[in-house]
Short mmCIF file of C-alpha atoms in Angstrom, two decimals:
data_model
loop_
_atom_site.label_atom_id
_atom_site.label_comp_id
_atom_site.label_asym_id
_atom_site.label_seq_id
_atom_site.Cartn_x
_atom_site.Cartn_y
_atom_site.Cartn_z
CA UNK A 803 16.67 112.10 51.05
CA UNK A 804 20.01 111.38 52.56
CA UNK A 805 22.00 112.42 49.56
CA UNK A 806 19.78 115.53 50.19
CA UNK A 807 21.05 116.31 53.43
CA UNK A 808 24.24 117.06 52.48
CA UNK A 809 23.05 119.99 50.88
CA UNK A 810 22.10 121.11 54.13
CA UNK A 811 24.79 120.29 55.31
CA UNK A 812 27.10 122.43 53.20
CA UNK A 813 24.78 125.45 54.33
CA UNK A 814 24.75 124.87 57.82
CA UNK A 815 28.69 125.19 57.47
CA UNK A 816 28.57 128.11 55.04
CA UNK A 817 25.43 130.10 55.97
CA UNK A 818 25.26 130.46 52.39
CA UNK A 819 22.02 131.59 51.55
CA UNK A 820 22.14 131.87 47.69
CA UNK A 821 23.20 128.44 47.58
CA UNK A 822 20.39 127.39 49.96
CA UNK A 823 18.00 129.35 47.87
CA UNK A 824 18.87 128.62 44.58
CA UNK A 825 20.80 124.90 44.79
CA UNK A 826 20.03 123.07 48.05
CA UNK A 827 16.02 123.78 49.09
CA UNK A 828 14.48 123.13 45.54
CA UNK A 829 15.95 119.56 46.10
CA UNK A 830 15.36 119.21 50.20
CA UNK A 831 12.23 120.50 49.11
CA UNK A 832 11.19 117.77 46.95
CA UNK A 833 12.68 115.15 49.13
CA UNK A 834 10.41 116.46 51.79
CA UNK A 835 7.11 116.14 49.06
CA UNK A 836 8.46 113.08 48.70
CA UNK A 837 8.86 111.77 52.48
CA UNK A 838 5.37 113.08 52.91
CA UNK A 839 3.70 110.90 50.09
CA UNK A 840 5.74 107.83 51.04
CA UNK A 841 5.18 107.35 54.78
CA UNK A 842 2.25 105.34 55.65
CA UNK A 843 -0.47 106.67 58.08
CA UNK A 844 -1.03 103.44 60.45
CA UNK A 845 -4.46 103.16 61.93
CA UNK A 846 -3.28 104.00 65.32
CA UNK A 847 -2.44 107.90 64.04
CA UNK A 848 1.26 107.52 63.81
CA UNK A 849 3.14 107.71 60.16
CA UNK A 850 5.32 104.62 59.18
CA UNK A 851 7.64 103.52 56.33
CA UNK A 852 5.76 100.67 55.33
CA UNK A 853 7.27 98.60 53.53
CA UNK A 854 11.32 99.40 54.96
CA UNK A 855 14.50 97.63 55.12
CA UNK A 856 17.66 98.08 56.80
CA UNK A 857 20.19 98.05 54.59
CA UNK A 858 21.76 94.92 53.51
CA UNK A 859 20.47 93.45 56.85
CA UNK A 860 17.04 91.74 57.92
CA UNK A 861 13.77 91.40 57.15
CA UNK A 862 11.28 93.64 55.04
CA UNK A 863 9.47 95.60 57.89
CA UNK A 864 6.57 98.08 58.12
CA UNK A 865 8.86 100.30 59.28
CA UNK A 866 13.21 100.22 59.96
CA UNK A 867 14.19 102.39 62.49
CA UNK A 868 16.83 103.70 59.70
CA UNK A 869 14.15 104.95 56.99
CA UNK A 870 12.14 106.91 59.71
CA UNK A 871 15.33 108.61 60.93
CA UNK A 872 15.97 109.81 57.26
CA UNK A 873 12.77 110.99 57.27
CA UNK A 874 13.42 113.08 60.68
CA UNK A 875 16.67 114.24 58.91
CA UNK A 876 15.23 116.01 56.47
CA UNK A 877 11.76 117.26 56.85
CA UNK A 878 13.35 118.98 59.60
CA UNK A 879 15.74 120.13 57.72
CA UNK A 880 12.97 121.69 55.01
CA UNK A 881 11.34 122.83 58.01
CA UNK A 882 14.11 125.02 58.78
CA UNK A 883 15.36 126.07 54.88
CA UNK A 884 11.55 127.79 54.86
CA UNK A 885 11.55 129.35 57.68
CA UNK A 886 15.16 130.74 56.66
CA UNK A 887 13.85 131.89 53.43
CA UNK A 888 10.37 132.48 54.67
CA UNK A 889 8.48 130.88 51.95
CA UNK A 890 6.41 127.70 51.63
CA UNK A 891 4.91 127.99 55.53
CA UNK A 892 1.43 125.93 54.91
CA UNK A 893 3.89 123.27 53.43
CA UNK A 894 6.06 123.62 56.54
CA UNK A 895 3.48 123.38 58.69
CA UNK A 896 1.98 119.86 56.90
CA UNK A 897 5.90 118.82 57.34
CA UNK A 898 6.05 119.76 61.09
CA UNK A 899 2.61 117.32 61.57
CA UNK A 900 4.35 114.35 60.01
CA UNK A 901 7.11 114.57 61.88
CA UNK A 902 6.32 114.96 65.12
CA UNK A 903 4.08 111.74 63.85
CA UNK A 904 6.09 109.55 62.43
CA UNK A 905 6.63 106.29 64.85
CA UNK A 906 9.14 107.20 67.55
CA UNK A 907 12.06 105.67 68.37
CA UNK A 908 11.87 102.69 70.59
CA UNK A 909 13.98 100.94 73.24
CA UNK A 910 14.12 96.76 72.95
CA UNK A 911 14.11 94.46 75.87
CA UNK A 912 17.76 94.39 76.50
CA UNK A 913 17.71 98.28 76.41
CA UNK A 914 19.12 98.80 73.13
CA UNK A 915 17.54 100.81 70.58
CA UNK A 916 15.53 98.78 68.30
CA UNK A 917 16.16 98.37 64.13
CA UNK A 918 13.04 97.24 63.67
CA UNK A 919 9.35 97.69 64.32
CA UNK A 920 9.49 94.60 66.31
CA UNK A 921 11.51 93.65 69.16
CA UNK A 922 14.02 90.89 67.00
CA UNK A 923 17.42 92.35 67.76
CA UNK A 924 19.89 89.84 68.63
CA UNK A 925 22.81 91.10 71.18
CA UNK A 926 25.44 88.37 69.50
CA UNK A 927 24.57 89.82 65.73
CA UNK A 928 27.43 91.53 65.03
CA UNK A 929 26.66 92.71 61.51
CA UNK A 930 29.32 95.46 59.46
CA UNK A 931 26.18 97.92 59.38
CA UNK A 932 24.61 100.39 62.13
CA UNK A 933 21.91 101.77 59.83
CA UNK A 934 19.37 102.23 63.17
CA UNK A 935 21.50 104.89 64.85
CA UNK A 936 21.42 107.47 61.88
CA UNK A 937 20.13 109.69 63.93
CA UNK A 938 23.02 109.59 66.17
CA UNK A 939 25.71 109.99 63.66
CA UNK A 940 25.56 111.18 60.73
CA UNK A 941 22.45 112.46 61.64
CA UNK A 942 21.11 114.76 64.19
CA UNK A 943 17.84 113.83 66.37
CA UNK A 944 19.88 111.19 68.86
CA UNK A 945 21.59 113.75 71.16
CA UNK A 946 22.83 114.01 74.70
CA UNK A 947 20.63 116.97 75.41
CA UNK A 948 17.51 116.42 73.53
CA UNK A 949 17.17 112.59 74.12
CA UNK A 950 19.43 111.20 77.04
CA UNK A 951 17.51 108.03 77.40
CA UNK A 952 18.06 107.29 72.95
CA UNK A 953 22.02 107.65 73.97
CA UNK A 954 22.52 104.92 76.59
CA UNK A 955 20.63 102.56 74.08
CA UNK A 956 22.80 103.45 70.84
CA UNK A 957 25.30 102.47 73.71
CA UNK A 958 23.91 99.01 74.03
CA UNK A 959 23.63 98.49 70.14
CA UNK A 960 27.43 99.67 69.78
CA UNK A 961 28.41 97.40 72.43
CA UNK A 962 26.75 94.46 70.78
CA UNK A 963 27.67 95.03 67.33
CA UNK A 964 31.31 94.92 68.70
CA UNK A 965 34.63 97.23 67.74
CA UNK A 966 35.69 95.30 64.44
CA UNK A 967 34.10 94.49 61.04
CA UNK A 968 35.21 96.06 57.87
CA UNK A 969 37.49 99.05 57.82
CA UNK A 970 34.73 101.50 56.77
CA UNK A 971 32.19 99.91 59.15
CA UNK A 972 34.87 101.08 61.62
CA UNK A 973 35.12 104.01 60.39
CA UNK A 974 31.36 104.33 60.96
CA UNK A 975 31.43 102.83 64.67
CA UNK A 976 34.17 105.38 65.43
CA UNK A 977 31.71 108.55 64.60
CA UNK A 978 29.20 107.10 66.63
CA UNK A 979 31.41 106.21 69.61
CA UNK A 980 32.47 109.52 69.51
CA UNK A 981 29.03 111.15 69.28
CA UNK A 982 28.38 109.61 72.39
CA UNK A 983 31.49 111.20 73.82
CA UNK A 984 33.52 107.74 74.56
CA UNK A 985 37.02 109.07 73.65
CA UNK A 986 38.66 106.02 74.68
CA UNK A 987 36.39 103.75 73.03
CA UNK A 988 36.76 106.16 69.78
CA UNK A 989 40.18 105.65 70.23
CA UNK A 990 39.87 102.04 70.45
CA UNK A 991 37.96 101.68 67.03
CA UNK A 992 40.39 104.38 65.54
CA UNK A 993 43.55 102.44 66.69
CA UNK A 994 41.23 98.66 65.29
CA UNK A 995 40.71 100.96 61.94
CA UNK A 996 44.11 101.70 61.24
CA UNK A 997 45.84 98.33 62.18
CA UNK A 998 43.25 95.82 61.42
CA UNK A 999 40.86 98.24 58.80
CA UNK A 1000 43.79 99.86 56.45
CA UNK A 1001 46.21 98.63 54.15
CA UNK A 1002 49.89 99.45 54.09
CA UNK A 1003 49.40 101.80 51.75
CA UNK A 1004 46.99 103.26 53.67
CA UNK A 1005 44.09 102.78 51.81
CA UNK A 1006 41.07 101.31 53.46
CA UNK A 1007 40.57 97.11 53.45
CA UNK A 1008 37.03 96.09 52.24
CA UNK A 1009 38.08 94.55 48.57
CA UNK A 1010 39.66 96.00 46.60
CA UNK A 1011 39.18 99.68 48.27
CA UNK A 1012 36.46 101.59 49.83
CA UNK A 1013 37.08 105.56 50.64
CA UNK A 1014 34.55 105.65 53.19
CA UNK A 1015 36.74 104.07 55.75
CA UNK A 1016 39.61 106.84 54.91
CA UNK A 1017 37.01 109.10 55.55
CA UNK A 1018 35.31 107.78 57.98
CA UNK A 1019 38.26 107.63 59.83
CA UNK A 1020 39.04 111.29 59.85
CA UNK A 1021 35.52 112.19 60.19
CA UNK A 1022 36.30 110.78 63.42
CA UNK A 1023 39.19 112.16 64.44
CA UNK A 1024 37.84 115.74 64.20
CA UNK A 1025 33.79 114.56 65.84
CA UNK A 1026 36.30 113.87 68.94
CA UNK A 1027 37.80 116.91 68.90
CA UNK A 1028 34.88 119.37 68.01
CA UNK A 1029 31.16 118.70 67.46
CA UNK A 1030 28.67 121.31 66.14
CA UNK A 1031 25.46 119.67 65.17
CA UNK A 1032 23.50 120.58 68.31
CA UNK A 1033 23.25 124.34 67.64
CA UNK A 1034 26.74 124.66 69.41
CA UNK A 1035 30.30 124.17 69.20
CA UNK A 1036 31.31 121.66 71.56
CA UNK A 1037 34.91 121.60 72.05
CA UNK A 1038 36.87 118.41 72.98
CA UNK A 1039 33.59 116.15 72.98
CA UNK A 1040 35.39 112.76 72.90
CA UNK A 1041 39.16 113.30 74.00
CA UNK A 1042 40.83 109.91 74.93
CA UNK A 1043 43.21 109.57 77.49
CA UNK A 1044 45.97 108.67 75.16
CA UNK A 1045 45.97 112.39 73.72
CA UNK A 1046 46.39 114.23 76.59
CA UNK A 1047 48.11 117.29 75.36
CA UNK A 1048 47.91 118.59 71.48
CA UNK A 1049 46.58 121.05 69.31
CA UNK A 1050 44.42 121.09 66.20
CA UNK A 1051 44.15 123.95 63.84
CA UNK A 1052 41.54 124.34 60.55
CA UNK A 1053 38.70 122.92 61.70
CA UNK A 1054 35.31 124.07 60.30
CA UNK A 1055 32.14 124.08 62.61
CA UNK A 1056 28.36 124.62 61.51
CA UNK A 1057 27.96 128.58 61.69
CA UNK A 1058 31.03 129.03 59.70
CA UNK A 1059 33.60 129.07 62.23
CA UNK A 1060 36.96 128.39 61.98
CA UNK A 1061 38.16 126.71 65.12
CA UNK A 1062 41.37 126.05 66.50
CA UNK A 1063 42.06 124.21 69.60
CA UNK A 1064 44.90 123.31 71.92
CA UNK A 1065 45.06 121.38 75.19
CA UNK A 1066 47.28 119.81 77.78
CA UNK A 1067 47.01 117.38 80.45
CA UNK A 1068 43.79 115.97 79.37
CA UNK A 1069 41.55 119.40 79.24
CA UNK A 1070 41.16 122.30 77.09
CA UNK A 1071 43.24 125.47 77.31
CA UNK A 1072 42.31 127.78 74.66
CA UNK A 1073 40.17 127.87 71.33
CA UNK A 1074 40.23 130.48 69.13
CA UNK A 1075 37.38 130.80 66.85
CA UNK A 1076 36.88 132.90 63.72
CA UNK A 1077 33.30 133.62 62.96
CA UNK A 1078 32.98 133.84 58.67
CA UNK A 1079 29.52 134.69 58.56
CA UNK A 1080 28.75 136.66 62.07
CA UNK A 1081 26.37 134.36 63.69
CA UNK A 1082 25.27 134.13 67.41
CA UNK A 1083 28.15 131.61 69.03
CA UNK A 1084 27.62 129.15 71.63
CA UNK A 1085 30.37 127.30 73.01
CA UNK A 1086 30.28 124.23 75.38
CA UNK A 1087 33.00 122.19 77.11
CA UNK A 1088 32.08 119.86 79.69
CA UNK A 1089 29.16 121.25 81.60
CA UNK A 1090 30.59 124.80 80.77
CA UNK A 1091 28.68 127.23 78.19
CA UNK A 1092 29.38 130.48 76.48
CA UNK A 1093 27.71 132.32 74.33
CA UNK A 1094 28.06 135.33 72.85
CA UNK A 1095 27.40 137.66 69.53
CA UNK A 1096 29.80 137.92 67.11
CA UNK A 1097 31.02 139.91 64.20
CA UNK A 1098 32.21 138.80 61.42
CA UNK A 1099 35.90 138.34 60.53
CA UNK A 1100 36.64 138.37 64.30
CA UNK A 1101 38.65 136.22 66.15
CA UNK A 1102 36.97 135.38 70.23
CA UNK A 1103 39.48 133.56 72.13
CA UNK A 1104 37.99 131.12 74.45
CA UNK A 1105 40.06 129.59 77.74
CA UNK A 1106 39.03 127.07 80.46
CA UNK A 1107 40.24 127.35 83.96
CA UNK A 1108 41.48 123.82 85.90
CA UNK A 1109 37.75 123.70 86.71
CA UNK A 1110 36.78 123.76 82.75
CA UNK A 1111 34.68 127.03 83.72
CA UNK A 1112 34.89 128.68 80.05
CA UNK A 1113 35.62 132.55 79.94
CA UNK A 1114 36.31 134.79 77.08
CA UNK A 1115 39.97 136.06 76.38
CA UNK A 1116 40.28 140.11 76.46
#
C-alpha cells in the first residue's frame, strides 16, 4: 500500500487522468480491497492492524501507529481516484466507513504521539526510524490545519528521537522537521546530514551506500521551500534564518504547477506559478491566502507586502 501511493502521487502532480485510469487506480484499488480485508474489527467498533510492527523496531502489537497510517494513506486516496473517475461508489463508500474507523491516533503520557497501541514509548530511545509519524511526512493526515494537537506531539517524538542517526534517517527527520515548519531545526538536521550523514564523495553514509539519504536530503530542501500536500501551495513553509535572501526556480507542486520563488530578508517577495493542467490555485504564506482560477499555460505572479499580505501581480 505504500509503494501504491506513489502512484497517487505522480497524479496528484500531473493531473493525469489516463494514467490514473488506466495505471495507478487498478493497483490503489486493490491495495484498498486489500486494507479492507486485513484490518481487524476490535470488539469495541474500531478497525485495527492486528497483528503490526514498526519497522525494524519493537514489539509485535495489535496495532503500530505506522500500519494504520498506511492504511489512512491510501483508502483515502482510492476514495478520491473514484470519485475522480466516478466509478466504484458502493466500494467507496465501504472504504470511507473503515476509515473514519480505524483506531485514531493517540497522544502518550509525555505528550508525544504514540507508536504503539500501548503507552511504551521511551523519551531516551533514540532509534534511526520514525515509522509512527507517516502521516506527517511522507504522508498526509498529520497537518497543521486539520490536526493541530497530532503536530505538537510529532514535535515531542522528533525531539526525543534526537537530530543524528544514520544519514538517511536524517534525511527522514529533516522532511518531518520541515513539515512542521521548523526551518531552523530543518536546517540543523540538513547541515548534521551533510557533515556527519554524507561521504566526501557525496554519497550518503549507512554502509556501503544508501540513496535515500541523497534523496532524502533534497526532498528536504524543497518541503522547506514549498509544500503542496494540503490542497494548497504553501510557499516558504520552513525557511531558516540562515537563508535569508535566495531564489529557487523548477519546482513542481501537486496541481501541476511550476513554481518559482525568490525572497530577501527572511520573507517572500514574489512567486510565479505556471499552472500545466488549469486547476483551481490556492496559495498560502504565513497566515496569508489566495486563491484564484486559472488557465492553463498561464503564468499568475504572486507578491507579499512587508506584512506577508499576498496579492496578485497585474
Amino acid at each position: 500500500s505504500w509503494l501504491a501511493t506513489h502512484l497517487w502521487e505522480y497524479y496528484d502532480f500531473t493531473r493525469d487522468k489516463a494514467f490514473l485510469r488506466q495505471t495507478a487506480y487498478p493497483l490503489i484499488k486493490g491495495c484498498a480491497q486489500f486494507t479492507t480485508d486485513f484490518l481487524w474489527r476490535h470488539p469495541k467498533g474500531y478497525y485495527t492492524a492486528a497483528p503490526s510492527t514498526s519497522p525494524e523496531h519493537g514489539p509485535i502489537d495489535q496495532g503500530t501507529t505506522f500500519t494504520h497510517a498506511v492504511c489512512r494513506e491510501i483508502l483515502k486516496q482510492a476514495i478520491e481516484a473514484a470519485r475522480i473517475l466516478k466509478c466504484d461508489a458502493d466500494e467507496a463508500r465501504q472504504w470511507q466507513n473503515v476509515l473514519d474507523s480505524i483506531a485514531p491516533y493517540t497522544v502518550g503520557r509525555y505528550g508525544q504521539l504514540m507508536e504503539w497501541s500501548t503507552d511504551i514509548d521511551d523519551p531516551k530511545d533514540q532509534h534511526r526510524h520514525v515509522n509512527h509519524l507517516y502521516g506527517l511526512h511522507p504522508g498526509s493526515t498529520i497537518t497543521h490545519m486539520a490536526t493541530p494537537d497530532l503536530i505538537k506531539a510529532s514535535r515531542i517524538v522528533l525531539e526525543h528521537r534526537g537530530d543524528g542517526a544514520t544519514g538517511w534517517s536524517m534525511g527522514w527527520k529533516l522532511n518531518q522537521w520541515a513539515r512542521l515548519w521548523d526551518g531552523n531545526h530543518s536546517y540543523t538536521l540538513y547541515r548534521n546530514l551533510l557533515s556527519n550523514g554524507t561521504a566526501d564523495n557525496l554519497w550518503d553514509v549507512h554502509p556501503p551506500f544508501q540513496i535515500d539519504g541523497n534523496f532524502g536530503g533534497t526532498a528536504g530542501v524543497t518541503e522547506m521551500l514549498l509544500q503542496s500536500h494540503e490542497g494548497d501551495i504553501r510557499l516558504l513553509p520552513s525557511l531558516p534564518d540562515a537563508w535569508a535572501e535566495g531564489h529557487i526556480n523548477g519546482l513542481h507542486a501537486r496541481g501541476n504547477f511550476h513554481v518559482n520563488i525568490a525572497w530577501a530578508g527572511g520573507q517572500l517577495t514574489r512567486a510565479d506559478i505556471t499552472s500545466l493542467a488549469g486547476e483551481r490555485l490556492v496559495v498560502r504564506y504565513k497566515d496569508s491566502e489566495l486563491a484564484l482560477k486559472t488557465k492553463k499555460g498561464k503564468t499568475y505572479t504572486v507578491v507579499a507586502d512587508a506584512a506577508g499580505r499576498l496579492s496578485l501581480k497585474r
